[in-house]
Coordinates of C-alpha atoms in Angstrom, one line a residue:
X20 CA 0.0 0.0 0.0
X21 CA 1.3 3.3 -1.1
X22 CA 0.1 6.0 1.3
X23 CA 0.5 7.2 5.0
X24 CA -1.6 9.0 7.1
X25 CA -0.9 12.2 9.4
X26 CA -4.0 11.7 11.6
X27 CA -5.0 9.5 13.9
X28 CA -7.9 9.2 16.3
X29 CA -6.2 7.2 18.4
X30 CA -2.9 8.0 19.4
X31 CA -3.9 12.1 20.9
X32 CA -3.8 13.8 17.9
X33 CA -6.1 16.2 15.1
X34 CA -7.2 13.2 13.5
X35 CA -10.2 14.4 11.1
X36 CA -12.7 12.2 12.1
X37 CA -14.8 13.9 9.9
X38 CA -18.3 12.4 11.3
X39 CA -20.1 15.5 9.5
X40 CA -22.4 18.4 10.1
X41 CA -25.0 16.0 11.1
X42 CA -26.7 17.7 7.9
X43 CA -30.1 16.8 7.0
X44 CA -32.6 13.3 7.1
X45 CA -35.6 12.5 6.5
X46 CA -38.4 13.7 8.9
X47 CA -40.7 11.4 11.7
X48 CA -44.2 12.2 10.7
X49 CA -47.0 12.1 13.1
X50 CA -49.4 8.9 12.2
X51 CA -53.3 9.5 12.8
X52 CA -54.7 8.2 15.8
X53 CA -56.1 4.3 15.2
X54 CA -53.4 4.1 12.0
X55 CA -50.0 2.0 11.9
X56 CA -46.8 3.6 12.2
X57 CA -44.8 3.4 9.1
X58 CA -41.2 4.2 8.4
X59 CA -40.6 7.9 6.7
X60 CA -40.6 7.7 3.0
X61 CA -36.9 9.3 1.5
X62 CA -36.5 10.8 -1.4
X63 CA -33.8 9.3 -3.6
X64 CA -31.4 12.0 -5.1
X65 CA -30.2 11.6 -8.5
X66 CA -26.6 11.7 -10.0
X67 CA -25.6 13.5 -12.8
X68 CA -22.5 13.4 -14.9
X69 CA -20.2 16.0 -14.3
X70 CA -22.2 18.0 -11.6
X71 CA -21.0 17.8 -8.2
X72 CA -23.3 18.9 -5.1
X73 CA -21.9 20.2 -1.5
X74 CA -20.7 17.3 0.5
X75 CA -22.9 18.9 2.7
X76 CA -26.2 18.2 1.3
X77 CA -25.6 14.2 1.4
X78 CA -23.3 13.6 4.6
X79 CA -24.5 11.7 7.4
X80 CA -27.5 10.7 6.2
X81 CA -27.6 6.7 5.6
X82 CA -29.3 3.5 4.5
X83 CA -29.0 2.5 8.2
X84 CA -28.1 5.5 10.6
X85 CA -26.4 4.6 13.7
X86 CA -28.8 5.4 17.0
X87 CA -27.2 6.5 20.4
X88 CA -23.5 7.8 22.0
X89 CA -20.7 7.1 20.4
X90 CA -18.6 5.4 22.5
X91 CA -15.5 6.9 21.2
X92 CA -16.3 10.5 21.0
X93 CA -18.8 10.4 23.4
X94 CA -21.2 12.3 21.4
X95 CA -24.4 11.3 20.2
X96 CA -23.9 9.4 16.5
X97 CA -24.2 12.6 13.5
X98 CA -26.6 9.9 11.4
X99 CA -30.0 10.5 10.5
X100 CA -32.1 8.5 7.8
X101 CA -31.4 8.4 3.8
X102 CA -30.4 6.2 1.5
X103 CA -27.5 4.2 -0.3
X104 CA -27.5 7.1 -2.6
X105 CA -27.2 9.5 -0.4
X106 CA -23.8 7.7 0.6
X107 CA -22.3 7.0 -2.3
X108 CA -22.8 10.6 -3.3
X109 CA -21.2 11.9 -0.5
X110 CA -18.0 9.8 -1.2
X111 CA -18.4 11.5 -5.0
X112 CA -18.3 15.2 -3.6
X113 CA -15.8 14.6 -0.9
X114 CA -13.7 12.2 -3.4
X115 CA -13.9 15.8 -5.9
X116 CA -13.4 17.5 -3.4
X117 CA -10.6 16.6 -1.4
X118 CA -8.5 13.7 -3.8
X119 CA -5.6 14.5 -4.8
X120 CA -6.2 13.5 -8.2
X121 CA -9.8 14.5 -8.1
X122 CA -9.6 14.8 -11.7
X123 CA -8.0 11.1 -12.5
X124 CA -11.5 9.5 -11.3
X125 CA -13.9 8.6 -14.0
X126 CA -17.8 9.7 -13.1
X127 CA -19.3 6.4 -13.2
X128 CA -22.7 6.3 -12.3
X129 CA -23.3 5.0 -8.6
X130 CA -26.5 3.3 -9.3
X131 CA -24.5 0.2 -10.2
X132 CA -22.7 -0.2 -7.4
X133 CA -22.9 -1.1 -3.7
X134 CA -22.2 1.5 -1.9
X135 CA -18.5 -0.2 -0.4
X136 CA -18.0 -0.9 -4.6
X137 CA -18.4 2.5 -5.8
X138 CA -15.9 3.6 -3.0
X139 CA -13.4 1.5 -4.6
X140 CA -13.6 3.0 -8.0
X141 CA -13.2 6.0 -6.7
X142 CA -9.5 6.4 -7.8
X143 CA -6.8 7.0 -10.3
X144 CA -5.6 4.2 -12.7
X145 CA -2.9 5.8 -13.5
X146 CA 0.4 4.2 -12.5
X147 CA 3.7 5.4 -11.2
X148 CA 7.3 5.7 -13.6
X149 CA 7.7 1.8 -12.4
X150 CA 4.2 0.6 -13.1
X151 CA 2.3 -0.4 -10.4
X152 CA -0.5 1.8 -9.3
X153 CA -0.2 4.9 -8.5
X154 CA -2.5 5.0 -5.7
X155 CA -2.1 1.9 -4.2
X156 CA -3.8 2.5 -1.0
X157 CA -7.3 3.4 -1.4
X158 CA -9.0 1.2 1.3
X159 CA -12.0 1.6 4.1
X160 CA -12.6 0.1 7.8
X161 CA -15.7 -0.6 9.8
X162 CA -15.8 3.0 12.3
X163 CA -16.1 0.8 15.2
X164 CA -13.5 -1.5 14.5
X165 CA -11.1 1.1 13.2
X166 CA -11.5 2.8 16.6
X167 CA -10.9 -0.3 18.5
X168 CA -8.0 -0.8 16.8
X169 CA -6.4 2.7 16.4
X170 CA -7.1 3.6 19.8
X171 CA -5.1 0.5 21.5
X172 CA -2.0 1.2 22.3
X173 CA -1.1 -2.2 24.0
X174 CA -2.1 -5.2 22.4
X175 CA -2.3 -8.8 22.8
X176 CA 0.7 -11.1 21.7
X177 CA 3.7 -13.0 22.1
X178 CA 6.1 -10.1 21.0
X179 CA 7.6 -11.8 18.0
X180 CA 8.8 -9.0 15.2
X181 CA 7.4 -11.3 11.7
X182 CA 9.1 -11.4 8.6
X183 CA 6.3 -13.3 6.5
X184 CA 8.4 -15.2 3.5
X185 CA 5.3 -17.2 2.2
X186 CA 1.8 -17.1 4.0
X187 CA 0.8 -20.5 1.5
X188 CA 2.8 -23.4 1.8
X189 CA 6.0 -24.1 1.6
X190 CA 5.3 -21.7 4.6
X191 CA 7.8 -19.5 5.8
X192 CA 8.0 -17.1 8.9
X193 CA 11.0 -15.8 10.8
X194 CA 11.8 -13.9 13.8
X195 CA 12.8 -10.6 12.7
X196 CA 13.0 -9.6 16.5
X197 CA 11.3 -9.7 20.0
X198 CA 10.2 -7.4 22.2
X199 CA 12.1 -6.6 25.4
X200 CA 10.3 -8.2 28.7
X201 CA 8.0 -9.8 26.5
X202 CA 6.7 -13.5 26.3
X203 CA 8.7 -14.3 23.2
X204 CA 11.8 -12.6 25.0
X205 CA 11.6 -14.9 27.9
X206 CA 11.0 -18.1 26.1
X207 CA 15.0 -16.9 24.6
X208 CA 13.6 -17.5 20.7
X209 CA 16.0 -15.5 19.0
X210 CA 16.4 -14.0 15.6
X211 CA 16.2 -15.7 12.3
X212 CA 14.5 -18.6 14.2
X213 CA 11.8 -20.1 11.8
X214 CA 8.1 -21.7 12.8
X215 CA 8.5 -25.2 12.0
X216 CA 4.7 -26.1 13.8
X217 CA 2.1 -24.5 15.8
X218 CA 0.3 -26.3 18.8
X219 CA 1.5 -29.7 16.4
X220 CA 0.5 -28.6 12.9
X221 CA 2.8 -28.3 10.5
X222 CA 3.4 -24.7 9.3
X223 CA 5.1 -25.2 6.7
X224 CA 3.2 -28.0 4.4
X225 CA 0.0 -28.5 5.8
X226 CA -2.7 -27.2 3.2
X227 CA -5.9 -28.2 5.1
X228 CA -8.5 -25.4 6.4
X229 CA -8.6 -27.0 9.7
X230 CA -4.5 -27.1 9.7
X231 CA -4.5 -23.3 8.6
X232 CA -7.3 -22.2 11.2
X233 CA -5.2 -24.0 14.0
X234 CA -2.2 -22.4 12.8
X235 CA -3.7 -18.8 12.7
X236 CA -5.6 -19.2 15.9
X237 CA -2.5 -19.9 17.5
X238 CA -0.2 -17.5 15.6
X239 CA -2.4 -14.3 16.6
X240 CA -4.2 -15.1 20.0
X241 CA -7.1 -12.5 20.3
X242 CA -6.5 -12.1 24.4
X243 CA -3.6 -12.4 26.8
X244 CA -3.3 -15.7 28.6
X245 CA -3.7 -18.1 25.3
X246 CA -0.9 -20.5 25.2
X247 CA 0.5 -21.4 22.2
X248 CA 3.1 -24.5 21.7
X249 CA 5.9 -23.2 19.0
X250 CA 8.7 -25.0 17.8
X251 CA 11.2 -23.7 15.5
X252 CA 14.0 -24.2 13.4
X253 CA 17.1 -21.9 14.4
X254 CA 19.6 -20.7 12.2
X255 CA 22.0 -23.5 13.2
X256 CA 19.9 -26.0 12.3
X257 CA 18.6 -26.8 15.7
X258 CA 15.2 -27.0 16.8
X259 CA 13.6 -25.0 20.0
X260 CA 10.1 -26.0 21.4
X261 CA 8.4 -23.5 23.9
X262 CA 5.3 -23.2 25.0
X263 CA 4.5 -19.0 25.1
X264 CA 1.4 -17.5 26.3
X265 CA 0.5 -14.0 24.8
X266 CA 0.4 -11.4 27.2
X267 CA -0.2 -7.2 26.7
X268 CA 2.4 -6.3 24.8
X269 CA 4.2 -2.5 25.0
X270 CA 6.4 -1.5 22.2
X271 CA 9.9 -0.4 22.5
X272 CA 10.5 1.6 20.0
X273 CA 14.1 2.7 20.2
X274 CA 16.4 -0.8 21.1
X275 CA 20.0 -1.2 21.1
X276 CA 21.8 1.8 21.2
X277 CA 25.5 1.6 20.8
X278 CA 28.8 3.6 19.9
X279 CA 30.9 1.4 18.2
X280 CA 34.7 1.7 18.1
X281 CA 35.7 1.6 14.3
X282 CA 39.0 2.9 12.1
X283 CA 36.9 5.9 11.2
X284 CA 36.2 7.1 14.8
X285 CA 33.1 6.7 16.9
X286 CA 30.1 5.6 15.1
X287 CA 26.6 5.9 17.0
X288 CA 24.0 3.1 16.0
X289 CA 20.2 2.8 17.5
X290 CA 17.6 0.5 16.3
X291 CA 14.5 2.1 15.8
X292 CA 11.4 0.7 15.1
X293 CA 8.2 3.3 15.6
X294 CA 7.5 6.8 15.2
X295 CA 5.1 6.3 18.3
X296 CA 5.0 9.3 21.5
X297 CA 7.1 6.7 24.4
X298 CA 10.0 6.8 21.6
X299 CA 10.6 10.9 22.2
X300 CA 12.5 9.8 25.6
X301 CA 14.6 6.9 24.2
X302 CA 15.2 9.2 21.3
X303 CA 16.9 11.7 23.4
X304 CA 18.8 9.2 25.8
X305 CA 20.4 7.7 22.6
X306 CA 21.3 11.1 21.2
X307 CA 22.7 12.3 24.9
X308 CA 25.0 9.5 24.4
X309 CA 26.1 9.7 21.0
X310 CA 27.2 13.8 22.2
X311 CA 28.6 12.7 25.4
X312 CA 30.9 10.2 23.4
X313 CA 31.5 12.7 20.4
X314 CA 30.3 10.4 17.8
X315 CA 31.5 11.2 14.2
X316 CA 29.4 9.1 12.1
X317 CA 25.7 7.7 12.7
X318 CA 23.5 4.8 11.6
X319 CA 20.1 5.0 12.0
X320 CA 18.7 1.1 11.7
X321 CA 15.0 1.9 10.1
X322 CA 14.7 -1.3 8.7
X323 CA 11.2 -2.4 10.5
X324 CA 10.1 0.9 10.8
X325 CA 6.6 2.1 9.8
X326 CA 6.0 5.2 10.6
X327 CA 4.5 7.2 13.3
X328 CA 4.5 10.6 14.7
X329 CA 5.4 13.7 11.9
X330 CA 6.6 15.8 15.1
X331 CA 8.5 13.1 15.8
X332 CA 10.3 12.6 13.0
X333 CA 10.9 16.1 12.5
X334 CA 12.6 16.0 16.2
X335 CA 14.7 13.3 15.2
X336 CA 15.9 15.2 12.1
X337 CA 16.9 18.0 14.3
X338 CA 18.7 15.9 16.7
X339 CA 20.9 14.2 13.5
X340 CA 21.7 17.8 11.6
X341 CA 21.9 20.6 14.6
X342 CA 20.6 24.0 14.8
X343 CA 22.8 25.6 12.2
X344 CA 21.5 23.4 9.0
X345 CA 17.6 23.6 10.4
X346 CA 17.5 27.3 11.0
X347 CA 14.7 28.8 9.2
X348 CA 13.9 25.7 7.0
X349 CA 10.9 23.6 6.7
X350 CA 11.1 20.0 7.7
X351 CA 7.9 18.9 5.1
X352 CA 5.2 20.7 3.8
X353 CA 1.6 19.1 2.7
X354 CA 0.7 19.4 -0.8
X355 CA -3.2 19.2 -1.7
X356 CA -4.8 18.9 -4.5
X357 CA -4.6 22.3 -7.5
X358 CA -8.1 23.3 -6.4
X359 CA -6.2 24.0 -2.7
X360 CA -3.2 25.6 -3.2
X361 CA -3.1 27.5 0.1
X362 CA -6.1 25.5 2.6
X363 CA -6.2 22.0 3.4
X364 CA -9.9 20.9 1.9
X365 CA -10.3 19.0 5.1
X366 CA -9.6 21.1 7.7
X367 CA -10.0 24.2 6.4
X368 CA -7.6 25.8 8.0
X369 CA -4.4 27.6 6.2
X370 CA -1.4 25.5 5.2
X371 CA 1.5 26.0 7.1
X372 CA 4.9 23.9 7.0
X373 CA 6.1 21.6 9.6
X374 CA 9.3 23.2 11.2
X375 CA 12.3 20.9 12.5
X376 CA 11.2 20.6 15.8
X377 CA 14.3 21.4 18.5
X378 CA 12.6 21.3 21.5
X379 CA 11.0 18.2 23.9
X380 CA 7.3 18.2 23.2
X381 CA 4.7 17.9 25.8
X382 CA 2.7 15.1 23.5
X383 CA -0.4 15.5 25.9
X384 CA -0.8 18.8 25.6
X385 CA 0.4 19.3 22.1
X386 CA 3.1 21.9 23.1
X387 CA 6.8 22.2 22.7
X388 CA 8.5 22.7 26.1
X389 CA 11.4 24.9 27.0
X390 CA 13.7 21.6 27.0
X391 CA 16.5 22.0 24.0
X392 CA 16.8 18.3 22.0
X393 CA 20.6 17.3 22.1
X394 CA 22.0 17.3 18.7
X395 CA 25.0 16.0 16.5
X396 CA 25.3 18.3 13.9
X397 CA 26.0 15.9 11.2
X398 CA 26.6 16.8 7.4
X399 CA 25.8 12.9 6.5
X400 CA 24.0 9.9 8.3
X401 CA 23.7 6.3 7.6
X402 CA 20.4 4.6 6.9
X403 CA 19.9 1.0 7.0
X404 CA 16.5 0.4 4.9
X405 CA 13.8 -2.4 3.6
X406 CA 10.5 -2.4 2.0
X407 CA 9.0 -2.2 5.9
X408 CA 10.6 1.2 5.8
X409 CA 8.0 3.8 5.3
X410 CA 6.2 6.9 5.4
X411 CA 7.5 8.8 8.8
X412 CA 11.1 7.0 8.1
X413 CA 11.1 8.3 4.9
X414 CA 10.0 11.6 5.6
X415 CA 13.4 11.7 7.6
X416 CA 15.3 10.7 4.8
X417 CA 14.1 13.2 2.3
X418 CA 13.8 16.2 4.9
X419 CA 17.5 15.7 5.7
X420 CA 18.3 15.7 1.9
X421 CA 16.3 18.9 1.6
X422 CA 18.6 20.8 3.8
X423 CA 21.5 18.6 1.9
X424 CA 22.2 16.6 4.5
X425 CA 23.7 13.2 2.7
X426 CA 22.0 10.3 3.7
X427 CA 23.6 7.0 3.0
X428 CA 20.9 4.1 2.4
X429 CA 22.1 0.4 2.9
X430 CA 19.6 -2.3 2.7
X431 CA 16.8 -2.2 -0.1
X432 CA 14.5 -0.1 -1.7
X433 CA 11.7 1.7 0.9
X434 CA 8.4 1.4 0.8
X435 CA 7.4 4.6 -0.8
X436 CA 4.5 6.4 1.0
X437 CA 4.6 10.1 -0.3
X438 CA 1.2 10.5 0.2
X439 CA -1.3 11.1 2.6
X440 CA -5.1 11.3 4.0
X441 CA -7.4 11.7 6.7
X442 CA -9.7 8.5 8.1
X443 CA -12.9 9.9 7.6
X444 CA -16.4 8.2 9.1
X445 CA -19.8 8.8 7.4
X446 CA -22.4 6.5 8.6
X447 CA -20.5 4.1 10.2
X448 CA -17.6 3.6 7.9
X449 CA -14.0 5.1 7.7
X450 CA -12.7 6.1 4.5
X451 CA -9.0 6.1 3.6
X452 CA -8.2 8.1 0.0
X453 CA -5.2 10.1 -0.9
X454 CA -5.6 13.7 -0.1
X455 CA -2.2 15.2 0.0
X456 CA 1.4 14.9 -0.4
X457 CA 4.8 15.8 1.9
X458 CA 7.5 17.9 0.2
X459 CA 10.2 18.9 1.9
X460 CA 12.2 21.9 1.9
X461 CA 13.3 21.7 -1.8
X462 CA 10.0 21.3 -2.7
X463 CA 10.7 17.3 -3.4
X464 CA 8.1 14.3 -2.5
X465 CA 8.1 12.6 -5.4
X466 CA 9.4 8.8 -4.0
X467 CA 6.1 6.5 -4.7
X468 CA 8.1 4.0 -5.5
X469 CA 10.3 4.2 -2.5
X470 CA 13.8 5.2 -2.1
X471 CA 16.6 3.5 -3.7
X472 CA 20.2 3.0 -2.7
X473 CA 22.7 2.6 -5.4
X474 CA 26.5 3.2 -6.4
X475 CA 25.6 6.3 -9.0
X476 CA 22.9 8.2 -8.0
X477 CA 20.9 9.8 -11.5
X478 CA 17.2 10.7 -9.8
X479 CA 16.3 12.6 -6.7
X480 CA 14.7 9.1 -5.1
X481 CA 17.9 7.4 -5.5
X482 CA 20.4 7.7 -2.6
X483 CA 24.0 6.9 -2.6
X484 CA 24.5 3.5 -1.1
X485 CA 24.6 -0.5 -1.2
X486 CA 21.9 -3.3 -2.0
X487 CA 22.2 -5.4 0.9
X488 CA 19.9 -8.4 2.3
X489 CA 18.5 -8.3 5.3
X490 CA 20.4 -10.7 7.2
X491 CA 19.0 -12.8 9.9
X492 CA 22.1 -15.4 11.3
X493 CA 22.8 -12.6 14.0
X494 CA 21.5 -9.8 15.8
X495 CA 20.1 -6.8 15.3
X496 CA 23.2 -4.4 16.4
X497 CA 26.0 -6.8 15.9
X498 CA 28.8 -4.5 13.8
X499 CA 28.6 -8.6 12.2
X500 CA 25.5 -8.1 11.1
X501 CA 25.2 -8.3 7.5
X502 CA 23.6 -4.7 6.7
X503 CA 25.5 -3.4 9.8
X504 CA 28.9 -4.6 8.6
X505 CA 27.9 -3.2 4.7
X506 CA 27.3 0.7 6.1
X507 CA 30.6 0.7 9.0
X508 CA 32.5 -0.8 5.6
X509 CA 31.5 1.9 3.4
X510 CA 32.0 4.6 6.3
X511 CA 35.2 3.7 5.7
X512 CA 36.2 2.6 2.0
X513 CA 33.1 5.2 0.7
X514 CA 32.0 2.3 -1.6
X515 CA 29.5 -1.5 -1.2
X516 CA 32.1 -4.2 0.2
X517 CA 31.7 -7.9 -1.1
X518 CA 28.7 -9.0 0.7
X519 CA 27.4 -12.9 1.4
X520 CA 23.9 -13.2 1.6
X521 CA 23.4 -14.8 5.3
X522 CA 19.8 -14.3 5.6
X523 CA 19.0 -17.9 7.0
X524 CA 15.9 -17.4 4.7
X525 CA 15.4 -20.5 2.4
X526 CA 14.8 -19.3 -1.6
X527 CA 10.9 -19.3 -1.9
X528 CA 11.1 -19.8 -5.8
X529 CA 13.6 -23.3 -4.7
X530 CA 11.1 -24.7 -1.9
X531 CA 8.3 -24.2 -4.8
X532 CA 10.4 -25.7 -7.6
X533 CA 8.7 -29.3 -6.7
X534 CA 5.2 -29.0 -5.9
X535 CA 4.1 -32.0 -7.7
X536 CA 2.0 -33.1 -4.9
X537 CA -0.1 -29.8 -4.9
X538 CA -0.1 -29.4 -8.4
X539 CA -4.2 -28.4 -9.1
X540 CA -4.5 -28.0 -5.7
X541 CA -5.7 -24.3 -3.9
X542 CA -2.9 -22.9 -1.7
X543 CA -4.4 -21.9 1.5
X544 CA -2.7 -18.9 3.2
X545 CA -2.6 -18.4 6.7
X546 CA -3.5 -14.7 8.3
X547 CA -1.6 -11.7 8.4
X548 CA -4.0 -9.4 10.6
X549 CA -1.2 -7.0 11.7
X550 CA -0.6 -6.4 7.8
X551 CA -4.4 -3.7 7.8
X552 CA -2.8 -2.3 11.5
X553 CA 0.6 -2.1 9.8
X554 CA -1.0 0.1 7.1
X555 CA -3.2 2.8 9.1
X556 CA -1.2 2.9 12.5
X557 CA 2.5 1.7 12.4
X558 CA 3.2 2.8 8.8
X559 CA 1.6 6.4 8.8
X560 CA 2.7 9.5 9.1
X561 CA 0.5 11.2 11.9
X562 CA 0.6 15.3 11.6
X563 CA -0.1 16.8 15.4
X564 CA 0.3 20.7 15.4
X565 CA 2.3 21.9 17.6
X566 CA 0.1 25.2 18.5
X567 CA 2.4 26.9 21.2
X568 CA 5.2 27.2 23.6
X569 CA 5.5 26.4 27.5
X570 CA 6.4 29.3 29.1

């Protein structure tokens, strides 16, 4: 999915839940005395090609309003009664509205459609310089369920970190990481370790509903306390049984900071993994250290990274290039569509830039705070990178190069979420389509197909740097590691050293290469439910104005 978000309603910020002006409805009407009640007769509108009412006149009213408090807001629900119509030509005004290439959708007429079908129409076609679609992240969520999910910060697991190689058999999953303290941790499964069977069915060939039902209620347990029996295959060939039983699970978002000793001087390295609010104060521990030790050189391991926080990541950009190369420039600026040049068409409130935040932020109250970030001053930083590497991550790496800060990518291509939008619920449903883009100060955004690392930069998305595997024999942090020891080589040589591919990962396209058994047969894949959380929590971008200073 290419897109991230810079609102959420979850996480304490100006999420746009846009749940409407309550316009409108039909009217109760008064039934004569001895007569049955019957439901109020609506009025159908019409749709005609080309000619776009006020979102206003069809917002909120709905096949099947919602009745009562909103447990969420805790306001009574906007709905009142209308029809399927009345829906879909909502999502045609606000689509013209506020898309960002309003003018990319064809008009088709809603009357064939359901009213979740004619939202996914409601798109480009077009495709980006590489091909694939250009807005590939068009997508909506039950309101309820959205809210559920967006508003938990601690959820139920084990505290495994997945890399997903196959979700249909020959299976493959590995342990990308666990969290600290958490079940996983404890149970000692360590990285690169592969599922081999879950609760006694075999993960990697069994092609049986029942098998795959087993396997994905034991995978993802919906509540703490479900045990699960694992056993997996580690990189050494050995197997590990354990029995782990899920528990609430808190992320830590900024893991293994280190200053490593190297022949081109001190080089600072933190793992970083979320854009989320409880990373601010790991953020400035790491960066206390790497000033107290006088670091020369940094790498920034963004490999699993999502996304998160825009005030955040505009903090963290500080913190890498000093006071000096921020002063007076603009970290990232939206972009709406050409009928908004100056106002964001959701809001309505003025466009301003996001600055680079140099201050602590007070993430409660939405206010900076009079506490000065520490900072490094660095003309260049490191970048370890994969396709989980997205939207708030990214918009690091091209605000530092829009203040020519060189930023040195080693890994693989990112993930490419230039774009943005606001969750928006009408009657019930949130709706996820592109309404802006981030530019930073250059004016530059234009990375929907990621960012690239290669020997000879040509384009403004390709970053001067090495193709490297992700490699899973050793630990995240280890100068051994494979993408580690690529970036403190070319700190020192300035060029991609001779690198082994140690991933422990078996060659999908080899394990499928004699399937004779399944030949004809459907391929049953297992879940991937954090893979929709992934898209509209960890991997957005989430804007939260800063509107003043503590004094």
């Amino acid at each position: 999915m290419k897109a991230y978000v810079y609102s959420s309603v979850a996480l304490a910020v100006t999420i746009s839940f846009l749940a409407g002006c309550g316009g409108g409805g039909g009217s109760s009407n008064t039934s004569p005395v001895g007569t049955t009640p019957t439901t109020p007769v609506t009025s159908e509108p019409e749709w005609e090609a080309g000619v776009y009412e006020p979102q206003s006149q069809f917002i909120a009213k709905c096949e099947n309003p919602r009745s009562g408090i909103d447990p969420f807001t805790g306001s009574a629900y906007p709905d009142t009664q209308g029809t399927a119509m009345d829906e879909k030509l909502w999502l045609r005004s606000w689509t013209n509205d506020t898309y960002l290439w309003y003018d990319e959708v064809d008009d088709n007429d809603p009357e064939n459609f359901s009213v979740l079908a004619y939202f996914d129409q409601l798109k480009t076609n077009e495709l980006t310089p590489s091909g694939t679609a250009k807005d590939n992240f068009h997508f909506s969520q039950d309101t309820a369920e959205y809210n559920e999910l967006s508003q938990s910060g601690i959820s139920s697991g084990f505290g495994f970190s997945w890399e997903f190689g196959s979700t249909t058999v020959p299976r493959e999953l590995t342990v990308r990481f666990t969290e600290p303290n958490s079940p996983a941790a404890s149970a000692n499964v360590p990285r690169g370790a592969k599922v081999v069977s879950i609760n006694g069915v075999d993960f990697v060939n069994d092609n049986t509903q029942q098998g795959v039902d087993a396997i994905n209620d034991g995978l993802f347990p919906d509540d703490a306390g479900t045990t699960t029996s694992f056993e997996f295959e580690l990189v050494d060939g050995t197997t590990l049984a354990a029995d782990i039983t899920s528990d609430n699970i808190s992320i830590t978002p900024v893991q293994n900071v280190k200053v490593l000793d190297t022949d081109n001087g001190k080089v600072g390295y933190f793992q970083f993994n979320s854009f989320i609010v409880t990373a601010q104060e790991g953020l400035v521990d790491a960066f206390n250290t790497f000033v107290a030790q006088n670091v020369t050189e940094l790498v920034m391991d963004l490999r699993y990274n999502g996304g998160g926080r825009l005030a955040l990541a505009s903090q963290l950009s500080y913190m890498v290039a000093g006071p000096s190369q921020t002063n007076n420039a603009t970290f990232e600026t939206l972009r709406f569509n050409d009928k908004n040049p100056t106002t964001n068409p959701v809001t309505g409130q003025t466009i301003s830039p996001t600055p680079f935040y140099s201050t602590v932020i007070d993430y409660n109250e939405g206010i900076l705070t009079n506490t000065l970030l520490p900072s490094l001053s660095l003309t260049r930083v490191y970048v370890i990178s994969t396709d989980a590497t997205c939207s708030a991550s990214e918009a690091v790496m091209n605000a530092l190069r829009g203040i020519d800060v060189e930023v040195v990518q080693i890994g693989s291509t990112t993930c490419g979420k230039p774009y943005g939008f606001y969750p928006t619920d009408n009657c019930g449903e949130t709706y996820f389509t592109i309404q802006f883009q981030g530019v930073n100060n250059k004016g530059f955004g234009d990375y929907a197909d990621g960012f690239m690392p290669t020997a000879t930069p040509n384009f403004d998305f390709e970053l001067p740097g090495c193709e490297v595997e992700d490699d899973f024999t050793t630990s995240l942090g280890n100068p051994e590691e494979g993408m580690l020891a690529a970036t403190l080589s070319y700190a020192v040589t300035g060029s991609c050293p001779e690198v082994v591919s140690g991933s422990g990962i078996a060659d999908i396209k080899a394990l499928r290469s004699d399937q004779s058994t399944l030949a004809g047969e459907t391929l049953i894949p297992i879940d991937t439910p954090e893979t929709r959380r992934n898209n509209f929590v960890l991997q957005n971008k989430i804007n939260q104005p800063i509107i003043q200073e503590r004094k």
